[in-house]
Every structure is written in structure tokens, then in C-alpha cells.
Amino acid sequence: MLEVAVIEEPAAAEASLDPMRSRLLAALTEPGSAAMLAARLELPRQKVNYHLKELERHGLVELAEERRKGNVTERVYRATAASYVISPSALAAVSPDPARSPDQLSARWLLALGSRLVQEVGTLLTGASRARQRVATFGIDAQVRFASAADRAAFAEELAQSVATLVSRYHDESAPGGRSHRVVVGLHQIPAAPPGAQSGAGVGTGPTGLTDPAGPAGPAGPAAEETGTAPNRENPR
């Protein structure tokens, strides 16, 4: 079983999003037959059998073993992965394109970068899984609480300059046998936790977690989101 599988085919994505099939996928992190799943999830066995065949057809579950019980052969299935991610390539015609209106201060552009990240890493992961190889990646996940919008803007500017300096130091366009890598750094406010859930260290205080502690003003405040024109430093030299 893979730790993460990337769903790229639209039909497979549709199959995984069906509520009942999603429940079956979650249950099949441990192998089970239609009869076992029907009892565990309190569902009709015939219906479970139908959905299992659809999941198997799209490569989301696989046959783990067959057991003989008298005159009946029991088929035991398992999920092909512990978790799944739907690649934006499943919606290729309407997938966001980061090359369209790049803007460091745009939330839409940040989402487009994230979409491309999932698609590209998903492609690498799928290919590596087939070749039984590992993918060389690196990630940083951190939280920072800003006292003001001005501090956030200063942080973003300093971060952009630091990344540009680092990239220019190591980038070598003419290196024989060199491999191009993509560097994506994102900064976004952490949404507020739903009512009743434990909240982390995010600054959101409104119902959607979008309350700015310094108000709407400031170089990187909400008002600047769609009007920022900072240069794209994604691949500086």
C-alpha cells in the first residue's frame, strides 16, 4: 500500500468523491471483504459489492487475497493507498494557471501555485512509485504571528529578497546534466477553527479567520490583495 496516491483521471476522481466509496476507501486501509465491510459500515452487502467493483475498476482498491469458504470464494480487498490526493490535472480544462497574471500579493495566484505544486509533485510521485524509486523533495512548514500588517509586509519583502539571493547564488543555466527545480514559498493567514474545535496559534478572530489584526490598511493588507504589482521572483537569476 502506498502512503499517498495521486488521482489524475477524472473518472477516478469522481469515483473517490462518492460519499459511500469514500467511506469504503477509509475502511479499506485494513483489508476486508464485502461481507466484512457491510457489517462494519452497516450497509447492504450487494451495494458494497457494487461500489467495490467500481473502486477496483479505477485502481483505488485492489484484491488482497481470495478465501475459500465452502462453495463460496470470498474476495478480500484493500485500498491501494493510505490517503489520496486529487491532482488538478483531473480538471485540466479549468485548472488555474500560475503563468496567468502572476502577482505576489494575490491569493488567487497563491492558489494557482499550490495547484501546480500538487500537479507536478503528483506526477513525480506517480512515476516514482511505478519505478519503485523515491522523489527528492524538501518542504518547510512554519507559523508566524504578526503584530501588524506592516510587519507582515516587511517579512514578505525580506523573505522574497532572501530567496532571490539564494536562488541567484545556486542557479546555473549552463550546468551539464543539471536538473531544474521549482521553489515555491507561500504566506497566508491561518483560517479560524470551526466552532467547538481547538484553535491553533492563528491570528484569525472572525467567522472565516480573515480578520486582520492591524485592520485593512497597510502595504500587505486585504485591500492590496488584488492590486499588488510586486515582481515575480519565482525564478530570479
PDB file of N, CA and C in Angstrom, residues 105-173:
ATOM      1  N   LEU A 105       1.032  39.355  -4.456  1.00  0.00           N
ATOM      2  CA  LEU A 105       0.087  39.745  -3.420  1.00  0.00           C
ATOM      3  C   LEU A 105      -1.327  39.223  -3.683  1.00  0.00           C
ATOM      4  N   SER A 106      -1.450  38.325  -4.644  1.00  0.00           N
ATOM      5  CA  SER A 106      -2.776  37.812  -4.993  1.00  0.00           C
ATOM      6  C   SER A 106      -3.007  36.438  -4.388  1.00  0.00           C
ATOM      7  N   ALA A 107      -4.108  36.286  -3.673  1.00  0.00           N
ATOM      8  CA  ALA A 107      -4.472  34.982  -3.122  1.00  0.00           C
ATOM      9  C   ALA A 107      -4.783  33.999  -4.246  1.00  0.00           C
ATOM     10  N   ARG A 108      -5.346  34.493  -5.340  1.00  0.00           N
ATOM     11  CA  ARG A 108      -5.655  33.618  -6.466  1.00  0.00           C
ATOM     12  C   ARG A 108      -4.372  33.028  -7.056  1.00  0.00           C
ATOM     13  N   TRP A 109      -3.324  33.857  -7.142  1.00  0.00           N
ATOM     14  CA  TRP A 109      -2.063  33.378  -7.686  1.00  0.00           C
ATOM     15  C   TRP A 109      -1.432  32.347  -6.749  1.00  0.00           C
ATOM     16  N   LEU A 110      -1.550  32.563  -5.436  1.00  0.00           N
ATOM     17  CA  LEU A 110      -1.021  31.605  -4.465  1.00  0.00           C
ATOM     18  C   LEU A 110      -1.723  30.251  -4.622  1.00  0.00           C
ATOM     19  N   LEU A 111      -3.044  30.287  -4.832  1.00  0.00           N
ATOM     20  CA  LEU A 111      -3.776  29.045  -5.063  1.00  0.00           C
ATOM     21  C   LEU A 111      -3.334  28.372  -6.364  1.00  0.00           C
ATOM     22  N   ALA A 112      -3.059  29.178  -7.387  1.00  0.00           N
ATOM     23  CA  ALA A 112      -2.587  28.617  -8.655  1.00  0.00           C
ATOM     24  C   ALA A 112      -1.231  27.958  -8.474  1.00  0.00           C
ATOM     25  N   LEU A 113      -0.357  28.559  -7.675  1.00  0.00           N
ATOM     26  CA  LEU A 113       0.936  27.958  -7.377  1.00  0.00           C
ATOM     27  C   LEU A 113       0.748  26.637  -6.639  1.00  0.00           C
ATOM     28  N   GLY A 114      -0.158  26.638  -5.666  1.00  0.00           N
ATOM     29  CA  GLY A 114      -0.433  25.416  -4.924  1.00  0.00           C
ATOM     30  C   GLY A 114      -0.987  24.325  -5.819  1.00  0.00           C
ATOM     31  N   SER A 115      -1.849  24.721  -6.744  1.00  0.00           N
ATOM     32  CA  SER A 115      -2.429  23.767  -7.686  1.00  0.00           C
ATOM     33  C   SER A 115      -1.345  23.143  -8.553  1.00  0.00           C
ATOM     34  N   ARG A 116      -0.448  23.978  -9.050  1.00  0.00           N
ATOM     35  CA  ARG A 116       0.650  23.455  -9.876  1.00  0.00           C
ATOM     36  C   ARG A 116       1.572  22.564  -9.053  1.00  0.00           C
ATOM     37  N   LEU A 117       1.793  22.926  -7.790  1.00  0.00           N
ATOM     38  CA  LEU A 117       2.634  22.113  -6.905  1.00  0.00           C
ATOM     39  C   LEU A 117       2.064  20.705  -6.751  1.00  0.00           C
ATOM     40  N   VAL A 118       0.762  20.625  -6.496  1.00  0.00           N
ATOM     41  CA  VAL A 118       0.120  19.318  -6.352  1.00  0.00           C
ATOM     42  C   VAL A 118       0.235  18.518  -7.653  1.00  0.00           C
ATOM     43  N   GLN A 119       0.019  19.191  -8.776  1.00  0.00           N
ATOM     44  CA  GLN A 119       0.055  18.500 -10.060  1.00  0.00           C
ATOM     45  C   GLN A 119       1.454  17.986 -10.374  1.00  0.00           C
ATOM     46  N   GLU A 120       2.466  18.823 -10.202  1.00  0.00           N
ATOM     47  CA  GLU A 120       3.826  18.431 -10.567  1.00  0.00           C
ATOM     48  C   GLU A 120       4.381  17.370  -9.616  1.00  0.00           C
ATOM     49  N   VAL A 121       4.206  17.576  -8.308  1.00  0.00           N
ATOM     50  CA  VAL A 121       4.702  16.591  -7.346  1.00  0.00           C
ATOM     51  C   VAL A 121       3.919  15.285  -7.486  1.00  0.00           C
ATOM     52  N   GLY A 122       2.627  15.402  -7.787  1.00  0.00           N
ATOM     53  CA  GLY A 122       1.828  14.207  -8.005  1.00  0.00           C
ATOM     54  C   GLY A 122       2.336  13.393  -9.181  1.00  0.00           C
ATOM     55  N   THR A 123       2.696  14.070 -10.274  1.00  0.00           N
ATOM     56  CA  THR A 123       3.245  13.385 -11.441  1.00  0.00           C
ATOM     57  C   THR A 123       4.552  12.689 -11.096  1.00  0.00           C
ATOM     58  N   LEU A 124       5.423  13.384 -10.355  1.00  0.00           N
ATOM     59  CA  LEU A 124       6.689  12.786  -9.933  1.00  0.00           C
ATOM     60  C   LEU A 124       6.455  11.570  -9.043  1.00  0.00           C
ATOM     61  N   LEU A 125       5.519  11.717  -8.110  1.00  0.00           N
ATOM     62  CA  LEU A 125       5.248  10.639  -7.162  1.00  0.00           C
ATOM     63  C   LEU A 125       4.683   9.407  -7.865  1.00  0.00           C
ATOM     64  N   THR A 126       3.786   9.638  -8.827  1.00  0.00           N
ATOM     65  CA  THR A 126       3.219   8.516  -9.571  1.00  0.00           C
ATOM     66  C   THR A 126       4.291   7.777 -10.362  1.00  0.00           C
ATOM     67  N   GLY A 127       5.140   8.536 -11.043  1.00  0.00           N
ATOM     68  CA  GLY A 127       6.215   7.915 -11.816  1.00  0.00           C
ATOM     69  C   GLY A 127       7.209   7.187 -10.934  1.00  0.00           C
ATOM     70  N   ALA A 128       7.543   7.790  -9.799  1.00  0.00           N
ATOM     71  CA  ALA A 128       8.499   7.167  -8.888  1.00  0.00           C
ATOM     72  C   ALA A 128       7.932   5.890  -8.282  1.00  0.00           C
ATOM     73  N   SER A 129       6.636   5.886  -8.007  1.00  0.00           N
ATOM     74  CA  SER A 129       6.008   4.693  -7.435  1.00  0.00           C
ATOM     75  C   SER A 129       6.063   3.531  -8.427  1.00  0.00           C
ATOM     76  N   ARG A 130       5.815   3.842  -9.692  1.00  0.00           N
ATOM     77  CA  ARG A 130       5.873   2.793 -10.709  1.00  0.00           C
ATOM     78  C   ARG A 130       7.292   2.251 -10.879  1.00  0.00           C
ATOM     79  N   ALA A 131       8.291   3.151 -10.750  1.00  0.00           N
ATOM     80  CA  ALA A 131       9.685   2.739 -10.898  1.00  0.00           C
ATOM     81  C   ALA A 131      10.293   2.263  -9.587  1.00  0.00           C
ATOM     82  N   ARG A 132       9.483   2.307  -8.519  1.00  0.00           N
ATOM     83  CA  ARG A 132       9.948   1.921  -7.187  1.00  0.00           C
ATOM     84  C   ARG A 132      11.163   2.734  -6.759  1.00  0.00           C
ATOM     85  N   GLN A 133      11.039   4.032  -6.952  1.00  0.00           N
ATOM     86  CA  GLN A 133      12.096   4.955  -6.562  1.00  0.00           C
ATOM     87  C   GLN A 133      11.509   6.026  -5.647  1.00  0.00           C
ATOM     88  N   ARG A 134      12.387   6.775  -5.014  1.00  0.00           N
ATOM     89  CA  ARG A 134      11.951   7.872  -4.157  1.00  0.00           C
ATOM     90  C   ARG A 134      12.083   9.197  -4.897  1.00  0.00           C
ATOM     91  N   VAL A 135      11.287  10.167  -4.492  1.00  0.00           N
ATOM     92  CA  VAL A 135      11.348  11.507  -5.078  1.00  0.00           C
ATOM     93  C   VAL A 135      12.102  12.414  -4.117  1.00  0.00           C
ATOM     94  N   ALA A 136      13.108  13.099  -4.634  1.00  0.00           N
ATOM     95  CA  ALA A 136      13.877  14.034  -3.810  1.00  0.00           C
ATOM     96  C   ALA A 136      13.090  15.335  -3.653  1.00  0.00           C
ATOM     97  N   THR A 137      12.603  15.591  -2.467  1.00  0.00           N
ATOM     98  CA  THR A 137      11.835  16.810  -2.189  1.00  0.00           C
ATOM     99  C   THR A 137      12.285  17.422  -0.877  1.00  0.00           C
ATOM    100  N   PHE A 138      11.813  18.617  -0.620  1.00  0.00           N
ATOM    101  CA  PHE A 138      12.125  19.329   0.617  1.00  0.00           C
ATOM    102  C   PHE A 138      10.983  20.282   0.910  1.00  0.00           C
ATOM    103  N   GLY A 139      10.571  20.356   2.137  1.00  0.00           N
ATOM    104  CA  GLY A 139       9.467  21.249   2.494  1.00  0.00           C
ATOM    105  C   GLY A 139       9.700  21.914   3.838  1.00  0.00           C
ATOM    106  N   ILE A 140       9.183  23.102   3.988  1.00  0.00           N
ATOM    107  CA  ILE A 140       9.231  23.831   5.250  1.00  0.00           C
ATOM    108  C   ILE A 140       7.815  24.221   5.627  1.00  0.00           C
ATOM    109  N   ASP A 141       7.445  23.979   6.862  1.00  0.00           N
ATOM    110  CA  ASP A 141       6.128  24.364   7.365  1.00  0.00           C
ATOM    111  C   ASP A 141       6.327  25.106   8.675  1.00  0.00           C
ATOM    112  N   ALA A 142       5.947  26.359   8.712  1.00  0.00           N
ATOM    113  CA  ALA A 142       6.148  27.171   9.916  1.00  0.00           C
ATOM    114  C   ALA A 142       4.963  28.096  10.105  1.00  0.00           C
ATOM    115  N   GLN A 143       4.786  28.571  11.329  1.00  0.00           N
ATOM    116  CA  GLN A 143       3.752  29.552  11.634  1.00  0.00           C
ATOM    117  C   GLN A 143       4.405  30.792  12.229  1.00  0.00           C
ATOM    118  N   VAL A 144       3.891  31.939  11.844  1.00  0.00           N
ATOM    119  CA  VAL A 144       4.403  33.197  12.389  1.00  0.00           C
ATOM    120  C   VAL A 144       3.216  34.104  12.674  1.00  0.00           C
ATOM    121  N   ARG A 145       3.222  34.758  13.826  1.00  0.00           N
ATOM    122  CA  ARG A 145       2.142  35.674  14.207  1.00  0.00           C
ATOM    123  C   ARG A 145       2.668  37.108  14.132  1.00  0.00           C
ATOM    124  N   PHE A 146       2.041  37.898  13.273  1.00  0.00           N
ATOM    125  CA  PHE A 146       2.480  39.279  13.063  1.00  0.00           C
ATOM    126  C   PHE A 146       1.694  40.229  13.958  1.00  0.00           C
ATOM    127  N   ALA A 147       2.366  41.225  14.482  1.00  0.00           N
ATOM    128  CA  ALA A 147       1.717  42.233  15.308  1.00  0.00           C
ATOM    129  C   ALA A 147       0.938  43.233  14.464  1.00  0.00           C
ATOM    130  N   SER A 148       1.330  43.386  13.199  1.00  0.00           N
ATOM    131  CA  SER A 148       0.667  44.377  12.351  1.00  0.00           C
ATOM    132  C   SER A 148       0.817  43.977  10.889  1.00  0.00           C
ATOM    133  N   ALA A 149       0.009  44.608  10.043  1.00  0.00           N
ATOM    134  CA  ALA A 149       0.111  44.381   8.605  1.00  0.00           C
ATOM    135  C   ALA A 149       1.449  44.883   8.075  1.00  0.00           C
ATOM    136  N   ALA A 150       1.981  45.930   8.691  1.00  0.00           N
ATOM    137  CA  ALA A 150       3.280  46.458   8.276  1.00  0.00           C
ATOM    138  C   ALA A 150       4.382  45.432   8.528  1.00  0.00           C
ATOM    139  N   ASP A 151       4.301  44.739   9.658  1.00  0.00           N
ATOM    140  CA  ASP A 151       5.284  43.693   9.946  1.00  0.00           C
ATOM    141  C   ASP A 151       5.183  42.560   8.929  1.00  0.00           C
ATOM    142  N   ARG A 152       3.934  42.224   8.561  1.00  0.00           N
ATOM    143  CA  ARG A 152       3.744  41.166   7.584  1.00  0.00           C
ATOM    144  C   ARG A 152       4.350  41.558   6.236  1.00  0.00           C
ATOM    145  N   ALA A 153       4.152  42.806   5.837  1.00  0.00           N
ATOM    146  CA  ALA A 153       4.694  43.277   4.569  1.00  0.00           C
ATOM    147  C   ALA A 153       6.215  43.275   4.593  1.00  0.00           C
ATOM    148  N   ALA A 154       6.791  43.696   5.723  1.00  0.00           N
ATOM    149  CA  ALA A 154       8.251  43.712   5.849  1.00  0.00           C
ATOM    150  C   ALA A 154       8.813  42.302   5.800  1.00  0.00           C
ATOM    151  N   PHE A 155       8.124  41.373   6.468  1.00  0.00           N
ATOM    152  CA  PHE A 155       8.550  39.969   6.458  1.00  0.00           C
ATOM    153  C   PHE A 155       8.531  39.416   5.041  1.00  0.00           C
ATOM    154  N   ALA A 156       7.442  39.674   4.310  1.00  0.00           N
ATOM    155  CA  ALA A 156       7.311  39.163   2.953  1.00  0.00           C
ATOM    156  C   ALA A 156       8.399  39.720   2.042  1.00  0.00           C
ATOM    157  N   GLU A 157       8.703  40.996   2.190  1.00  0.00           N
ATOM    158  CA  GLU A 157       9.734  41.620   1.361  1.00  0.00           C
ATOM    159  C   GLU A 157      11.113  41.038   1.670  1.00  0.00           C
ATOM    160  N   GLU A 158      11.411  40.861   2.957  1.00  0.00           N
ATOM    161  CA  GLU A 158      12.701  40.303   3.341  1.00  0.00           C
ATOM    162  C   GLU A 158      12.832  38.851   2.882  1.00  0.00           C
ATOM    163  N   LEU A 159      11.734  38.103   2.995  1.00  0.00           N
ATOM    164  CA  LEU A 159      11.742  36.716   2.556  1.00  0.00           C
ATOM    165  C   LEU A 159      11.984  36.633   1.053  1.00  0.00           C
ATOM    166  N   ALA A 160      11.313  37.491   0.286  1.00  0.00           N
ATOM    167  CA  ALA A 160      11.478  37.493  -1.167  1.00  0.00           C
ATOM    168  C   ALA A 160      12.920  37.810  -1.554  1.00  0.00           C
ATOM    169  N   GLN A 161      13.505  38.777  -0.875  1.00  0.00           N
ATOM    170  CA  GLN A 161      14.889  39.147  -1.171  1.00  0.00           C
ATOM    171  C   GLN A 161      15.851  38.014  -0.821  1.00  0.00           C
ATOM    172  N   SER A 162      15.601  37.360   0.299  1.00  0.00           N
ATOM    173  CA  SER A 162      16.472  36.260   0.720  1.00  0.00           C
ATOM    174  C   SER A 162      16.412  35.104  -0.270  1.00  0.00           C
ATOM    175  N   VAL A 163      15.188  34.756  -0.720  1.00  0.00           N
ATOM    176  CA  VAL A 163      15.039  33.665  -1.685  1.00  0.00           C
ATOM    177  C   VAL A 163      15.695  34.042  -3.011  1.00  0.00           C
ATOM    178  N   ALA A 164      15.513  35.295  -3.457  1.00  0.00           N
ATOM    179  CA  ALA A 164      16.119  35.739  -4.712  1.00  0.00           C
ATOM    180  C   ALA A 164      17.641  35.654  -4.642  1.00  0.00           C
ATOM    181  N   THR A 165      18.218  36.041  -3.518  1.00  0.00           N
ATOM    182  CA  THR A 165      19.664  35.976  -3.349  1.00  0.00           C
ATOM    183  C   THR A 165      20.157  34.538  -3.364  1.00  0.00           C
ATOM    184  N   LEU A 166      19.439  33.669  -2.669  1.00  0.00           N
ATOM    185  CA  LEU A 166      19.830  32.270  -2.587  1.00  0.00           C
ATOM    186  C   LEU A 166      19.725  31.578  -3.943  1.00  0.00           C
ATOM    187  N   VAL A 167      18.647  31.848  -4.674  1.00  0.00           N
ATOM    188  CA  VAL A 167      18.460  31.240  -5.983  1.00  0.00           C
ATOM    189  C   VAL A 167      19.535  31.708  -6.962  1.00  0.00           C
ATOM    190  N   SER A 168      19.839  33.007  -6.958  1.00  0.00           N
ATOM    191  CA  SER A 168      20.849  33.533  -7.872  1.00  0.00           C
ATOM    192  C   SER A 168      22.231  32.960  -7.570  1.00  0.00           C
ATOM    193  N   ARG A 169      22.470  32.591  -6.314  1.00  0.00           N
ATOM    194  CA  ARG A 169      23.770  32.041  -5.930  1.00  0.00           C
ATOM    195  C   ARG A 169      23.964  30.631  -6.486  1.00  0.00           C
ATOM    196  N   TYR A 170      22.873  29.858  -6.552  1.00  0.00           N
ATOM    197  CA  TYR A 170      22.995  28.460  -6.943  1.00  0.00           C
ATOM    198  C   TYR A 170      22.508  28.159  -8.354  1.00  0.00           C
ATOM    199  N   HIS A 171      21.747  29.051  -8.947  1.00  0.00           N
ATOM    200  CA  HIS A 171      21.202  28.792 -10.281  1.00  0.00           C
ATOM    201  C   HIS A 171      22.318  28.762 -11.318  1.00  0.00           C
ATOM    202  N   ASP A 172      22.349  27.691 -12.121  1.00  0.00           N
ATOM    203  CA  ASP A 172      23.352  27.554 -13.176  1.00  0.00           C
ATOM    204  C   ASP A 172      22.666  27.017 -14.428  1.00  0.00           C
ATOM    205  N   GLU A 173      22.327  27.930 -15.314  1.00  0.00           N
ATOM    206  CA  GLU A 173      21.579  27.581 -16.518  1.00  0.00           C
ATOM    207  C   GLU A 173      22.365  26.655 -17.433  1.00  0.00           C
TER     208      GLU A 173
END
